[in-house]
Amino acid sequence: MEDRTYTADAEPGQTATVAGWAHEIRDLGGIAFLIVRDTTGKIQVKFEKDEMDDDLVETGMGVNRESVVKVTGDVEEEERAPTGVEIVPESVEVVADADPELPLDPSGKVDADLSTRLDNRTLDLRKEETKAIFEIRAEVLRSVREAFRDLGSTEINTPKIVATGTEGGTELFPITYFGQEAFMNQSPQLFKQLMVGSGLERVFEIGPIFRAEEHNTPRHLNEATSIDFESAFFDHEDAMDACETVVKAAYEGVAENCRDELEALGYEDFEAPEGDFPRLTYEEAIERINATGELDEQLVWGDDLPTEGEKALGDDVGSHYFITDWPSEIKPFYIKDHDDDEQLSTGFDLMHPNMELVSGGQREHRYDHLVEGFEQQGLDPDAFEYYTKMFKYGMPPHAGWGLGGERLVMTMLGLENIREAVLFPRDRQRLSP
Ligand code: ATP
Ligand code: MG
């Protein structure tokens, strides 16, 4: 819109046109205020009733809250105004009227439950705190991309409609593809691996993954954003190093570039994690969990870590940490075992004290072992021929990982529910908006 001034840029002495939403109307009798809000902040518009045109005052005072308005006038210094300046209006135009009955109060004076907020995200994101979460999410993605580029990796995009799943059959969403069965992709795993054997060698992808999770939980979505990395000639240790770099870069980006947003969310001393993330073996992890005495039953070798176990260990460690050397049988077929011990996989998880953030590992790049792995996990290697075939034509050793984008934002900001970090979450009950 021509000649529009953002509220944050309005300077005393200027004649400015601001455009935004009617945040609040305060009528004090002889004097009244209309607070206009835009993406940069708010500004006070002052109406001195006796000195101003009646029509102008009537329009200004008659505006329904959250209507879109355009105000032109002189910007003046005013100590008592919330931002130190105010506009004395020459004209007020209601550009788009808002219904006086709002489903949600963007001024935040009336609390709304999460479900109401998700049903009315447009209004919800007019609130400073909610907007801050999504500005921070955008900064996380920006800094993660930059970190990947610094690591010399190329951004790729792989198909989300696929013929086969990779992460377990029960979590697949089937769809019909021109009369043929197809699925929504659970992970870019196989595609990113195919690319490390290409001329690209080191790749990353930020894109949706689809999981038909059985239950609603505060940390699972049915459509999530996966931050994936894969590199030729990397082993699992190299992959963990890259993972640590990328996660720290996300925190550093937010600490540096989101001060206002952090303040809006009430963080006074937000800091990027310092020092190396501890690396515990799976064996050490179950011993430490057992030692906390938090679980009713002791864990034994081969058990997957239950949620309460992860919590107990997270409290014990108190920072981000890796769990390495998982039993091969509980990691997927594409993860390589240790050369000197077939029972041990090179798979690793990066944990935030509250939950899993990343799974990764070195991959099986030897054709015969790979096909054997499929059979051992009860998968038909023929269905994956498009993938296995490429391992016959020079597939380098490689490693990588997948990081849950929403879990990263959620744990970084201490959000109680992962849905807070998604504009329009998909869960068992929620298919629209
Ligand atoms: P969990 O055990 O927590 O359900 P997972 O081991 O099944 O996760 P992976 O297949 O290892 O998940 O996926 C890699 C990462 O992607 C996870 O560590 C997590 O951060 C994220 N992720 C996976 N599934 C979901 C989901 N349903 N909702 C949100 N994030 C997810
Ligand atoms: Mg995992």
PDB file of C-alpha atoms in Angstrom, residues 12 15 17 38 62 65 70 89 99 111 134 182 186-187 192 214 248 256 338 356 368 396 399 433:
ATOM      1  CA  PRO A  12       7.325  13.113  15.538  1.00  0.00           C
ATOM      2  CA  THR A  15       2.443  13.436   8.689  1.00  0.00           C
ATOM      3  CA  THR A  17      -0.671   7.141   7.357  1.00  0.00           C
ATOM      4  CA  ASP A  38       0.297  -3.531  13.054  1.00  0.00           C
ATOM      5  CA  GLY A  62     -17.466   3.814  16.438  1.00  0.00           C
ATOM      6  CA  ARG A  65     -12.339  -3.782  17.859  1.00  0.00           C
ATOM      7  CA  LYS A  70      -6.254   3.448   8.140  1.00  0.00           C
ATOM      8  CA  PRO A  89      -5.826  12.288  13.110  1.00  0.00           C
ATOM      9  CA  ASP A  99     -17.907  -8.394  13.829  1.00  0.00           C
ATOM     10  CA  ASP A 111      -7.986 -16.408  27.920  1.00  0.00           C
ATOM     11  CA  PHE A 134       6.090 -18.331  14.818  1.00  0.00           C
ATOM     12  CA  ALA A 182       0.189 -45.239  -2.329  1.00  0.00           C
ATOM     13  CA  GLN A 186       6.823 -40.984   6.760  1.00  0.00           C
ATOM     14  CA  SER A 187      10.375 -39.746   6.216  1.00  0.00           C
ATOM     15  CA  LYS A 192      18.188 -38.617   1.019  1.00  0.00           C
ATOM     16  CA  GLU A 214      -2.203 -44.190  17.122  1.00  0.00           C
ATOM     17  CA  LYS A 248      23.171 -25.103  18.648  1.00  0.00           C
ATOM     18  CA  GLU A 256      20.696 -13.229  18.665  1.00  0.00           C
ATOM     19  CA  HIS A 338      29.101 -51.937  14.515  1.00  0.00           C
ATOM     20  CA  GLU A 356      13.597 -37.304  21.830  1.00  0.00           C
ATOM     21  CA  ASP A 368      24.162 -57.736   0.487  1.00  0.00           C
ATOM     22  CA  PRO A 396      29.712 -44.592  -0.328  1.00  0.00           C
ATOM     23  CA  ALA A 399      25.435 -41.267   7.906  1.00  0.00           C
ATOM     24  CA  PRO A 433      -8.479 -25.670   9.497  1.00  0.00           C
TER      25      PRO A 433
END
